[in-house]
Amino acid sequence: MGNTGSSFFWPDKDPEALGAGFGTNSARARKNFLQNVDDSGFNWLVYIVAASGFFTDSYNLFASNVILPALAYVYWDGTKHDKALAFNLTTLSASAVGQFVFGYFADKYGRRSLYGIELIIVIISTVGLLQCSNGFSDDNGNHTWNIDAWIIFWRTIMGLGIGAEYPLSACIAAEWSSTESRGRMIAAVFLMQPLGQLCAYGAGLTALRAFGSSKVEIDKLWRYVVGIGAFPTLLALGFRLFMPESGRFTYEVRKNIAPNDENGVLRSSDASVSSADVRSLGEEAPINQFKFSEIWDFLYHQGHWIDLFGTSMCWLLLDFAFYGLGFNNPSTLAKLWTSQDLTFPPDVPYWLETSGIVNATIDGVEIINGTYSNGTIADTLVGTVLESNMLRAIHTVSIASLLGSFLIIATINRFNRKHMLTITFCLLAVVLLAAFASFKALFHQGGLHVVLIMFWVIISFLFSFGPNTLTFIIPAEVFPTRYRCTFYGIAAAIGKIGAVLVQIVILHVPSVGKPNSSAIRWLLLSFAICMILGAMCSHYFVPEVQRRSTERDTRKDRKGNIRPAPPYVNIPLQELPLPRRSRQPSHDGGEELGEVEVRSK
C-alpha cells in the first residue's frame, strides 16, 4: 500500500525515486533530493498533511473549554471545580507522555512507521468518549459504571494521541519544506491551533442552536462537539497513510550519509572514520543513533545541551502562562466580562457560578441571582451560559490569536526568530505587569472592565505572534535529523509540564475561580515573571536558525526577475545546529574548551 499510494499521492516526491538515477551514490542522490525540495517553494501538499493532523489535535485539546461546562451541568452536582481540573490535568499529562514517547519512536523507527498511528489513537478515543455513560441507574442513584472514570480514561488516551502529533507535524513540515519557506510552513501549521479552537466554539454554538437546554439535549451537545472532531482526523489519516518516508531521515539516518558529505565517502557524524565506517555506496547503515556515547557527545562534548535547555525552558515558561490563562477559559473570561460583583445562592452549581450570568428573562420567566422566584436554581440558564462562554472566548481570544498567527506567517522571515522570541516575551511581561497593577482598579468597576478585556485581547495576540508560535517552530529547526523528533518531543513535553504545574497551582488556590475574587491578579504577576525568565532563556540559550541575507541570497522569481532576499534567511537544516563551544578531551585525560568554526553555506 505504501509504495503504490506514495507514488500516486506524492508524484516526484519519493526520496528514493528522486535518487534512483544516481545508482549507488547515495550522497549525490541525497543532494538531488534536497535540491528538489528547495526548488519546490511552499509545498501545499506537505502543508495539508501536517496542518490537518495538528488541526484535529488542537480542536480536541481546546474543545474542553466547550464541553466541561456541559459536563458539569449534566453530571457534576456541587460547587467544586476539581473534576474539571482533573479532566485538564489528565489530558495535559498524557499529552506530555505522547510528545516524548512518539518523538523518540519517530527517530528510532522512522517517521513513516508512525504516520497515522497518533491519529488512529485520537479516533479510537473519540469513539470511546462518545459512548461514556453511567450504565444502569436505580432509584437510589446507584450506577453500574462511573462516567467520570470513563471520561478521564478516554481523555487520557486522547491526550497521548494529541501529544504525539506535536513532533510529527512540526518535523514533517520542517523536513519536507524548502529552506526558504521552512519558517512560514511551520508557522502556518501552528495557525491550526487557534483555528481548531475557533472551530470547537463554532461546533458548540451550532449544536446549541440545534438542540434545547434540557439535560438530555446538553448531553447530546458535548457528544456532538467531541464526535465532529473525528471527521477532519479521518481526512488527515488518509493523507498520512500514503506519505513516503522523510527524505532527510532516509539519507541522513537510514543511509547514514553525513550532512557535510558531498562525495559519499563519510558514513558517520564522527570526524574520524575507520575502515569499518566506510561502506559501499548505497548500502543502508544500521540505525544506531541512540547509542549513549553519541548522545553524550552531541549534548555534552559539542555543547548542544544548551540548545535543548533553552528551547525546553522557553516552552515550559510559556505554557505555564498560556495554559493558566487559556485552559480555564470560561470562568476566567466570565470574571473579566462582568462589570460588577455577583450574588449567588450558597448552593450554586459550578457551571453557573463560573459563568457571570445571574439575571435574565427566559420564556417570560424572570431569573434573579441565578434562581427562580421560589429560590431554586434556574437550570434554563444553561443555554445562555454556554453561548456566552463561547462568544466571549471567540471575541477575546480566538480572533486575536488568529490575527497574531497570520501576522507572524507574513513576517516570519522579516525578523530574527531568536530576537523576536526574546522581544515578544518582554512585551508579554509588560502587558501582564500592567494588567496586574491595574486589576483591582478595573475589576468589576462598571465600564472600566472593558480595559481588562482589552488586556486579554492584546495578550492573546502576542502569544500567537510571539512565543506560542516560535516555541513550536525553533525546536523543529535546530536539532539534527537523527535526533530531531526526540529532542523536539522532550522540549514539547517539558512545555506541557509547565501546563500541568499551573493547573495544580489553580487546584490549590480555589479562590481564583470565585466570581468576585481578584486573586487571579497574583497569577498575572507570576505569569509576568515567567515571561521575563523566558526572555532571559531565549537571549542566552536559544540558538540561531537564521543569518542575515547577502547578495548571494537574491533569487529569480517565476518571471525571471531578480528579487532581493528578506533581511534574514533560514540556515539550511543540514547546517544546523551551528556549533557551540565544545569540550574536547585534553592530553592529560581531562577536558579543555575549544572553539569550533561556524559552518556556512
Coordinates of C-alpha atoms in Angstrom, one line a residue:
M1 CA 0.0 0.0 0.0
G2 CA 2.8 2.4 1.0
N3 CA 4.8 2.4 -2.3
T4 CA 1.7 2.5 -4.6
G5 CA -0.1 5.1 -2.6
S6 CA 3.1 7.2 -2.3
S7 CA 3.7 7.3 -6.0
F8 CA 0.0 8.2 -6.6
F9 CA -0.4 10.9 -4.0
W10 CA 3.2 12.1 -3.9
P11 CA 4.4 12.1 -7.5
D12 CA 8.1 13.1 -7.9
K13 CA 8.4 13.4 -4.1
D14 CA 9.5 10.0 -3.0
P15 CA 13.1 10.4 -1.9
E16 CA 14.2 7.0 -3.2
A17 CA 12.7 7.7 -6.6
L18 CA 14.4 11.1 -6.8
G19 CA 17.7 9.4 -6.2
A20 CA 17.2 6.4 -8.5
G21 CA 19.2 8.0 -11.3
F22 CA 22.4 8.0 -9.2
G23 CA 23.0 4.3 -8.9
T24 CA 24.8 3.5 -5.7
N25 CA 26.0 7.1 -5.0
S26 CA 23.7 7.9 -2.1
A27 CA 25.4 11.2 -1.3
R28 CA 24.6 12.5 -4.8
A29 CA 21.1 11.1 -4.6
R30 CA 20.6 12.9 -1.3
K31 CA 21.9 16.2 -2.8
N32 CA 19.5 15.8 -5.6
F33 CA 16.6 15.3 -3.2
L34 CA 17.4 18.3 -1.2
Q35 CA 17.8 20.4 -4.3
N36 CA 14.4 19.3 -5.5
V37 CA 12.8 20.2 -2.1
D38 CA 14.5 23.6 -2.1
D39 CA 13.1 24.2 -5.6
S40 CA 9.6 23.3 -4.6
G41 CA 8.8 26.5 -2.7
F42 CA 5.8 26.4 -0.4
N43 CA 4.6 22.8 -0.8
W44 CA 0.8 22.8 -0.3
L45 CA 0.5 19.1 -0.2
V46 CA 3.0 18.9 2.7
Y47 CA 1.2 21.7 4.4
I48 CA -2.2 19.9 4.2
V49 CA -0.7 16.7 5.6
A50 CA 1.0 18.4 8.5
A51 CA -1.7 21.0 9.2
S52 CA -4.7 18.7 9.1
G53 CA -3.3 16.5 11.8
F54 CA -2.4 19.4 14.0
F55 CA -5.8 21.0 13.4
T56 CA -7.6 17.9 14.7
D57 CA -5.5 17.7 17.8
S58 CA -5.9 21.4 18.6
Y59 CA -9.6 21.1 18.1
N60 CA -9.8 18.1 20.5
L61 CA -7.5 19.7 23.1
F62 CA -9.3 23.0 23.3
A63 CA -12.8 21.5 23.0
S64 CA -12.5 21.1 26.7
N65 CA -13.5 24.7 27.2
V66 CA -16.8 23.9 25.4
I67 CA -17.6 20.6 26.9
L68 CA -16.6 21.0 30.5
P69 CA -19.5 23.4 31.4
A70 CA -21.9 21.0 29.7
L71 CA -20.5 18.0 31.6
A72 CA -20.7 20.0 34.9
Y73 CA -24.4 20.8 34.1
V74 CA -25.4 17.2 33.3
Y75 CA -23.3 15.1 35.6
W76 CA -21.4 17.1 38.2
D77 CA -23.5 18.4 41.1
G78 CA -22.0 20.8 43.6
T79 CA -19.7 23.8 43.6
K80 CA -16.3 22.2 43.4
H81 CA -14.2 22.5 40.2
D82 CA -11.8 19.6 41.0
K83 CA -13.4 17.3 38.3
A84 CA -12.8 19.9 35.6
L85 CA -9.2 20.3 36.7
A86 CA -8.8 16.6 36.8
F87 CA -10.1 16.4 33.2
N88 CA -7.5 19.0 32.1
L89 CA -4.6 17.5 34.2
T90 CA -5.0 14.1 32.7
T91 CA -5.2 15.5 29.1
L92 CA -2.1 17.6 29.5
S93 CA -0.1 14.9 31.4
A94 CA -0.9 12.3 28.8
S95 CA -0.1 14.8 26.1
A96 CA 3.4 15.2 27.6
V97 CA 3.9 11.5 27.6
G98 CA 2.8 11.2 24.0
Q99 CA 5.1 14.0 22.9
F100 CA 8.2 12.3 24.4
V101 CA 7.4 8.7 23.5
F102 CA 6.3 9.3 19.9
G103 CA 9.2 11.8 19.4
Y104 CA 11.6 9.0 20.4
F105 CA 9.9 6.4 18.3
A106 CA 9.9 8.7 15.2
D107 CA 13.7 8.8 15.3
K108 CA 14.1 5.2 16.3
Y109 CA 11.9 3.6 13.8
G110 CA 11.4 6.3 11.2
R111 CA 8.7 8.9 10.6
R112 CA 6.7 6.7 8.2
S113 CA 6.3 3.9 10.7
L114 CA 4.3 6.3 12.9
Y115 CA 2.4 8.3 10.3
G116 CA -1.3 8.0 11.2
I117 CA -0.9 6.0 14.4
E118 CA -1.4 9.1 16.5
L119 CA -4.5 10.0 14.6
I120 CA -5.9 6.4 14.9
I121 CA -5.4 6.9 18.7
V122 CA -7.4 10.1 18.6
I123 CA -10.2 8.5 16.5
I124 CA -10.5 5.5 18.9
S125 CA -10.5 7.7 22.0
T126 CA -13.1 9.9 20.4
V127 CA -15.4 6.9 19.8
G128 CA -14.8 5.9 23.4
L129 CA -15.7 9.3 24.8
L130 CA -18.9 9.3 22.8
Q131 CA -20.0 6.1 24.5
C132 CA -19.2 7.1 28.1
S133 CA -22.2 6.7 30.4
N134 CA -23.2 5.7 34.0
G135 CA -24.7 2.5 32.7
F136 CA -27.9 1.3 34.5
S137 CA -29.1 3.6 37.3
D138 CA -31.5 2.5 40.0
D139 CA -33.9 4.7 42.1
N140 CA -31.3 5.2 44.8
G141 CA -28.8 6.8 42.4
N142 CA -26.5 3.8 42.1
H143 CA -24.8 3.1 38.8
T144 CA -23.2 0.1 37.1
W145 CA -20.5 2.4 35.7
N146 CA -18.8 5.6 36.7
I147 CA -19.0 8.1 33.8
D148 CA -16.3 10.3 35.3
A149 CA -13.8 7.5 35.4
W150 CA -14.6 6.6 31.7
I151 CA -14.3 10.2 30.6
I152 CA -10.9 10.5 32.3
F153 CA -9.7 7.2 30.8
W154 CA -10.6 8.1 27.3
R155 CA -9.4 11.6 27.6
T156 CA -6.1 10.2 28.8
I157 CA -5.9 8.0 25.6
M158 CA -6.8 11.0 23.5
G159 CA -4.1 13.1 25.2
L160 CA -1.5 10.5 24.1
G161 CA -2.5 11.0 20.5
I162 CA -2.7 14.8 20.8
G163 CA 0.8 14.9 22.2
A164 CA 2.2 12.5 19.6
E165 CA 1.1 14.9 16.9
Y166 CA 3.4 17.7 18.0
P167 CA 6.8 16.3 17.0
L168 CA 5.3 14.6 13.9
S169 CA 3.5 17.7 12.5
A170 CA 6.4 20.0 13.2
C171 CA 9.1 17.7 11.8
I172 CA 7.1 16.7 8.7
A173 CA 6.8 20.5 8.0
A174 CA 10.5 21.1 8.7
E175 CA 11.9 18.2 6.7
W176 CA 9.7 18.4 3.7
S177 CA 9.7 22.2 3.2
S178 CA 12.3 24.2 1.3
T179 CA 14.9 26.2 3.2
E180 CA 13.2 29.5 2.1
S181 CA 9.7 28.5 3.2
R182 CA 10.6 26.5 6.3
G183 CA 9.7 29.1 8.9
R184 CA 6.5 30.1 7.1
M185 CA 5.5 26.4 6.7
I186 CA 5.8 25.6 10.4
A187 CA 4.2 28.8 11.4
A188 CA 1.3 28.1 9.1
V189 CA 0.9 24.6 10.6
F190 CA 0.7 26.3 14.1
L191 CA -2.1 28.5 12.7
M192 CA -4.2 25.4 13.2
Q193 CA -4.1 25.8 17.0
P194 CA -6.3 29.0 17.1
L195 CA -8.2 27.8 14.1
G196 CA -9.0 24.5 15.8
Q197 CA -10.0 26.3 18.9
L198 CA -12.3 28.6 16.9
C199 CA -13.9 25.6 15.2
A200 CA -14.6 24.0 18.5
Y201 CA -16.5 27.0 19.6
G202 CA -18.3 27.1 16.3
A203 CA -19.3 23.5 16.6
G204 CA -20.6 24.2 20.1
L205 CA -22.7 27.2 19.0
T206 CA -24.1 25.2 16.1
A207 CA -25.1 22.4 18.4
L208 CA -26.6 24.8 21.0
R209 CA -28.8 26.3 18.3
A210 CA -29.9 22.8 17.1
F211 CA -30.6 21.3 20.5
G212 CA -32.5 22.5 23.5
S213 CA -31.4 23.3 27.1
S214 CA -32.6 20.2 28.9
K215 CA -30.1 17.8 30.4
V216 CA -30.7 15.3 27.6
E217 CA -30.1 18.0 24.9
I218 CA -27.0 19.3 26.6
D219 CA -25.7 15.7 26.9
K220 CA -26.1 15.5 23.1
L221 CA -24.3 18.8 22.7
W222 CA -21.0 17.8 24.3
R223 CA -21.0 14.4 22.5
Y224 CA -21.7 16.3 19.2
V225 CA -18.7 18.6 19.8
V226 CA -16.4 15.7 20.6
G227 CA -17.7 13.5 17.8
I228 CA -17.4 16.0 15.0
G229 CA -13.6 16.2 15.7
A230 CA -13.2 12.7 14.2
F231 CA -14.1 13.8 10.7
P232 CA -11.1 16.0 10.0
T233 CA -9.0 13.4 11.7
L234 CA -10.1 10.8 9.2
L235 CA -9.2 13.2 6.4
A236 CA -5.7 13.7 7.9
L237 CA -5.3 10.0 8.3
G238 CA -5.9 9.4 4.6
F239 CA -3.0 11.7 3.7
R240 CA -0.7 10.3 6.3
L241 CA -1.0 6.7 5.4
F242 CA 0.2 7.3 1.8
M243 CA 3.1 9.7 2.7
P244 CA 6.6 8.5 1.9
E245 CA 9.4 8.4 4.4
S246 CA 11.1 11.7 5.1
G247 CA 13.9 12.2 2.6
R248 CA 16.2 13.6 5.3
F249 CA 15.6 10.6 7.5
T250 CA 16.2 8.3 4.6
Y251 CA 19.6 9.7 3.6
E252 CA 20.9 11.1 6.9
V253 CA 19.8 8.2 9.2
R254 CA 18.9 5.1 7.3
K255 CA 21.7 5.5 4.7
N256 CA 23.8 7.4 7.3
I257 CA 25.1 10.0 4.8
A258 CA 26.9 12.7 6.8
P259 CA 25.2 16.1 6.3
N260 CA 28.5 17.6 5.0
D261 CA 29.4 14.7 2.8
E262 CA 29.3 15.7 -0.8
N263 CA 31.1 12.7 -2.4
G264 CA 29.5 9.8 -0.5
V265 CA 32.7 9.0 1.5
L266 CA 31.6 9.6 5.0
R267 CA 29.0 7.4 6.7
S268 CA 29.1 8.8 10.2
S269 CA 28.8 12.0 12.1
D270 CA 32.2 11.4 13.7
A271 CA 35.1 13.5 12.4
S272 CA 37.4 10.5 12.2
V273 CA 36.3 7.5 10.1
S274 CA 37.6 4.0 10.4
S275 CA 37.7 1.4 7.6
A276 CA 34.6 -0.2 9.2
D277 CA 32.7 3.0 8.8
V278 CA 33.3 3.2 5.0
R279 CA 30.6 1.1 3.5
S280 CA 29.7 0.5 -0.1
L281 CA 27.8 3.4 -1.6
G282 CA 24.0 2.9 -1.4
E283 CA 24.2 0.4 1.4
E284 CA 22.0 1.2 4.3
A285 CA 23.8 1.7 7.6
P286 CA 22.4 0.4 10.9
I287 CA 20.2 2.9 12.7
N288 CA 22.2 3.3 15.9
Q289 CA 21.8 7.0 16.5
F290 CA 20.7 6.3 20.1
K291 CA 23.9 5.0 21.4
F292 CA 24.5 6.7 24.7
S293 CA 28.1 7.7 23.7
E294 CA 26.7 9.6 20.6
I295 CA 24.0 11.4 22.5
W296 CA 26.5 12.3 25.2
D297 CA 29.0 13.6 22.6
F298 CA 26.3 15.7 20.9
L299 CA 24.8 17.2 24.1
Y300 CA 27.9 17.5 26.3
H301 CA 31.1 17.5 24.3
Q302 CA 29.6 19.5 21.4
G303 CA 27.7 21.8 23.9
H304 CA 24.2 21.3 22.4
W305 CA 22.6 20.6 25.8
I306 CA 22.3 24.4 25.8
D307 CA 20.0 24.2 22.7
L308 CA 17.8 21.6 24.4
F309 CA 17.8 23.5 27.7
G310 CA 16.9 26.8 26.0
T311 CA 14.1 25.5 23.8
S312 CA 12.6 23.4 26.7
M313 CA 12.7 26.1 29.3
C314 CA 11.2 28.7 27.0
W315 CA 8.4 26.3 26.2
L316 CA 7.8 25.4 29.9
L317 CA 7.6 29.1 30.9
L318 CA 5.4 29.9 28.0
D319 CA 2.9 27.1 28.7
F320 CA 2.7 27.9 32.4
A321 CA 1.2 31.2 31.5
F322 CA -0.6 30.2 28.3
Y323 CA -2.5 27.3 29.8
G324 CA -3.0 29.2 33.0
L325 CA -5.0 31.8 31.1
G326 CA -6.5 29.6 28.4
F327 CA -7.4 26.2 29.8
N328 CA -9.8 27.7 32.4
N329 CA -11.2 30.0 29.7
P330 CA -14.9 30.1 30.7
S331 CA -14.5 31.0 34.3
T332 CA -11.6 33.5 33.7
L333 CA -13.4 35.3 30.9
A334 CA -16.7 35.4 32.8
K335 CA -14.9 37.4 35.6
L336 CA -13.4 39.8 33.1
W337 CA -16.7 40.4 31.2
T338 CA -18.7 41.2 34.4
S339 CA -18.9 44.9 35.4
Q340 CA -20.0 44.4 39.0
D341 CA -19.9 41.9 41.9
L342 CA -22.3 39.0 41.6
T343 CA -24.6 37.5 44.2
F344 CA -25.3 33.7 44.1
P345 CA -27.2 31.4 46.5
P346 CA -24.9 29.2 48.7
D347 CA -25.6 26.0 46.7
V348 CA -25.0 27.5 43.2
P349 CA -23.5 24.8 40.9
Y350 CA -20.1 25.2 39.4
W351 CA -21.3 25.7 35.8
L352 CA -23.4 28.7 36.9
E353 CA -21.0 30.2 39.4
T354 CA -18.2 30.5 36.9
S355 CA -20.4 31.9 34.1
G356 CA -21.0 35.5 35.2
I357 CA -24.7 35.1 34.2
V358 CA -27.1 35.8 37.1
N359 CA -30.1 37.8 35.8
A360 CA -32.2 37.0 32.7
T361 CA -35.7 36.5 31.5
I362 CA -36.2 33.2 29.7
D363 CA -39.6 32.3 28.2
G364 CA -41.2 35.1 30.2
V365 CA -39.8 33.8 33.5
E366 CA -37.6 36.3 35.4
I367 CA -34.4 34.9 36.9
I368 CA -32.6 36.9 39.6
N369 CA -29.2 36.0 41.1
G370 CA -29.3 32.7 39.2
T371 CA -32.6 31.5 40.8
Y372 CA -36.3 31.5 40.1
S373 CA -38.7 33.4 42.4
N374 CA -39.1 30.3 44.6
G375 CA -35.3 30.2 45.2
T376 CA -34.5 27.1 43.1
I377 CA -31.5 27.1 40.7
A378 CA -32.5 28.3 37.2
D379 CA -31.4 25.4 35.1
T380 CA -32.8 27.1 32.0
L381 CA -29.9 29.5 32.2
V382 CA -27.6 26.8 30.9
G383 CA -28.1 27.7 27.2
T384 CA -27.4 31.3 27.9
V385 CA -24.3 30.4 29.9
L386 CA -22.8 28.1 27.3
E387 CA -23.5 30.6 24.5
S388 CA -21.9 33.4 26.5
N389 CA -18.9 31.3 27.3
M390 CA -18.2 30.6 23.6
L391 CA -18.9 34.1 22.3
R392 CA -16.6 35.6 24.9
A393 CA -13.8 33.2 24.0
I394 CA -14.2 34.0 20.3
H395 CA -14.2 37.7 20.8
T396 CA -11.5 37.8 23.4
V397 CA -9.1 35.0 22.5
S398 CA -9.7 33.3 19.1
I399 CA -9.9 36.3 16.8
A400 CA -6.8 37.9 18.4
S401 CA -4.9 34.6 18.3
L402 CA -5.7 34.2 14.6
L403 CA -4.6 37.7 13.8
G404 CA -1.3 37.1 15.6
S405 CA -0.8 33.8 13.7
F406 CA -1.5 35.4 10.3
L407 CA 0.9 38.3 11.1
I408 CA 3.8 36.0 12.1
I409 CA 3.3 33.9 9.0
A410 CA 3.6 37.1 6.9
T411 CA 6.6 38.4 8.7
I412 CA 8.5 35.2 9.8
N413 CA 11.5 36.0 7.5
R414 CA 11.5 39.7 8.2
F415 CA 12.9 39.3 11.7
N416 CA 15.4 37.2 13.5
R417 CA 13.4 34.4 15.2
K418 CA 15.6 34.3 18.3
H419 CA 15.4 38.1 18.8
M420 CA 11.7 38.0 18.1
L421 CA 11.1 35.4 20.7
T422 CA 13.0 37.5 23.3
I423 CA 11.2 40.7 22.4
T424 CA 7.7 39.2 22.5
F425 CA 8.5 37.6 25.8
C426 CA 9.4 41.0 27.1
L427 CA 6.2 42.6 25.6
L428 CA 4.1 40.0 27.2
A429 CA 5.8 40.6 30.6
V430 CA 5.0 44.4 30.3
V431 CA 1.3 43.8 29.4
L432 CA 0.9 41.2 32.2
L433 CA 2.5 43.5 34.7
A434 CA 0.2 46.3 33.6
A435 CA -2.8 44.1 34.0
F436 CA -1.6 43.0 37.4
A437 CA -1.0 46.6 38.6
S438 CA -4.4 47.9 37.4
F439 CA -6.5 44.8 38.1
K440 CA -8.1 45.9 41.3
A441 CA -8.9 49.4 39.9
L442 CA -10.6 47.8 36.9
F443 CA -12.1 44.6 38.1
H444 CA -15.9 44.8 38.5
Q445 CA -15.7 48.6 38.3
G446 CA -18.5 49.4 35.8
G447 CA -17.4 50.2 32.3
L448 CA -13.7 50.1 33.3
H449 CA -13.8 46.3 33.0
V450 CA -13.5 46.8 29.2
V451 CA -9.9 47.7 29.8
L452 CA -9.2 44.3 31.3
I453 CA -10.8 42.7 28.3
M454 CA -8.5 44.6 26.0
F455 CA -5.5 43.5 28.1
W456 CA -6.6 39.9 27.4
V457 CA -7.0 40.6 23.7
I458 CA -3.5 42.0 23.5
I459 CA -2.1 39.1 25.5
S460 CA -3.8 36.6 23.2
F461 CA -2.4 38.4 20.1
L462 CA 1.1 38.5 21.5
F463 CA 1.1 34.8 22.4
S464 CA 0.3 33.8 18.8
F465 CA 2.6 36.5 17.3
G466 CA 5.4 35.5 19.6
P467 CA 6.3 32.7 22.0
N468 CA 3.4 30.3 21.4
T469 CA 4.3 30.0 17.7
L470 CA 8.1 30.4 18.0
T471 CA 8.5 27.7 20.7
F472 CA 6.7 25.4 18.2
I473 CA 9.0 26.4 15.3
I474 CA 12.5 26.6 16.6
P475 CA 13.0 23.1 18.1
A476 CA 12.0 21.6 14.7
E477 CA 14.8 23.6 13.0
V478 CA 17.7 23.4 15.4
F479 CA 18.3 19.7 16.0
P480 CA 19.9 17.3 13.5
T481 CA 17.7 14.8 11.7
R482 CA 18.8 11.8 13.7
Y483 CA 17.6 13.4 16.9
R484 CA 15.1 16.0 15.7
C485 CA 11.9 14.3 16.8
T486 CA 13.3 13.1 20.1
F487 CA 14.6 16.4 21.2
Y488 CA 11.6 18.2 19.9
G489 CA 9.4 15.8 21.9
I490 CA 11.5 16.4 25.0
A491 CA 11.1 20.2 24.6
A492 CA 7.4 19.9 24.0
A493 CA 6.9 17.5 26.9
I494 CA 8.7 19.9 29.3
G495 CA 6.4 22.6 28.0
K496 CA 3.4 20.5 28.9
I497 CA 4.8 20.0 32.3
G498 CA 4.5 23.8 32.7
A499 CA 0.9 23.5 31.7
V500 CA 0.3 20.7 34.3
L501 CA 2.0 22.7 37.0
V502 CA -0.2 25.7 36.5
Q503 CA -3.3 23.5 36.7
I504 CA -2.0 22.2 40.1
V505 CA -1.5 25.7 41.3
I506 CA -5.1 26.6 40.3
L507 CA -6.3 23.5 42.1
H508 CA -4.7 24.6 45.3
V509 CA -5.9 28.2 45.0
P510 CA -9.7 27.7 44.8
S511 CA -10.4 31.4 45.2
V512 CA -9.0 32.0 41.7
G513 CA -12.3 30.5 40.3
K514 CA -14.6 32.5 42.5
P515 CA -16.6 35.1 40.6
N516 CA -15.9 38.1 42.9
S517 CA -12.3 37.2 43.8
S518 CA -9.4 39.3 42.4
A519 CA -6.9 36.6 43.3
I520 CA -6.2 36.0 39.6
R521 CA -4.1 39.1 39.6
W522 CA -1.4 37.3 41.6
L523 CA -1.4 34.7 38.8
L524 CA -0.9 37.5 36.3
L525 CA 2.2 38.6 38.3
S526 CA 3.6 35.0 38.3
F527 CA 2.9 34.8 34.5
A528 CA 4.8 38.1 34.0
I529 CA 7.8 36.7 35.9
C530 CA 7.7 33.6 33.7
M531 CA 7.8 35.9 30.6
I532 CA 10.8 37.7 32.0
L533 CA 12.6 34.4 32.6
G534 CA 11.5 33.2 29.2
A535 CA 13.2 36.3 27.6
M536 CA 16.4 35.5 29.5
C537 CA 16.4 31.9 28.4
S538 CA 15.7 32.9 24.8
H539 CA 18.5 35.5 24.8
Y540 CA 21.2 33.3 26.4
F541 CA 20.3 29.8 25.5
V542 CA 18.1 29.6 22.3
P543 CA 20.3 29.0 19.2
E544 CA 20.2 30.9 15.9
V545 CA 18.4 29.3 13.0
Q546 CA 18.9 32.3 10.5
R547 CA 21.6 34.6 9.2
R548 CA 21.5 38.0 7.7
S549 CA 20.9 37.9 3.9
T550 CA 23.6 38.8 1.4
E551 CA 23.7 39.4 -2.3
R552 CA 24.1 35.7 -2.9
D553 CA 20.7 35.1 -1.4
T554 CA 18.9 37.0 -4.2
R555 CA 16.6 34.8 -6.3
K556 CA 14.8 34.8 -9.5
D557 CA 11.0 34.7 -9.4
R558 CA 8.9 32.7 -11.9
K559 CA 9.1 35.5 -14.4
G560 CA 12.9 35.5 -14.3
N561 CA 13.2 38.8 -12.4
I562 CA 15.9 39.1 -9.7
R563 CA 14.3 39.8 -6.3
P564 CA 16.1 40.6 -3.1
A565 CA 16.0 38.2 -0.2
P566 CA 14.3 39.2 3.1
P567 CA 16.5 40.7 5.8
Y568 CA 17.0 37.2 7.3
V569 CA 17.3 33.9 5.5
N570 CA 16.9 30.4 7.0
I571 CA 20.1 28.4 7.5
P572 CA 19.6 25.0 5.7
L573 CA 18.7 22.2 8.1
Q574 CA 21.8 20.2 7.1
E575 CA 23.9 23.0 8.5
L576 CA 22.0 23.1 11.9
P577 CA 22.7 23.2 14.7
L578 CA 25.5 25.7 14.5
P579 CA 28.5 24.5 16.6
R580 CA 28.9 25.9 20.1
R581 CA 31.9 25.9 22.3
S582 CA 32.8 22.3 22.6
R583 CA 34.6 20.2 25.2
Q584 CA 37.5 18.3 23.7
P585 CA 39.4 15.6 25.6
S586 CA 42.8 17.0 26.7
H587 CA 46.2 15.2 26.7
D588 CA 46.1 14.7 30.5
G589 CA 42.8 12.9 30.4
G590 CA 40.8 15.9 31.4
E591 CA 38.8 18.3 29.1
E592 CA 39.5 21.6 27.5
L593 CA 37.3 24.0 25.8
G594 CA 37.7 24.5 22.1
E595 CA 36.1 26.8 19.5
V596 CA 34.5 25.1 16.5
E597 CA 34.3 27.1 13.4
V598 CA 30.7 28.0 12.4
R599 CA 29.8 26.3 9.2
S600 CA 28.5 28.4 6.3
K601 CA 26.8 27.5 3.2

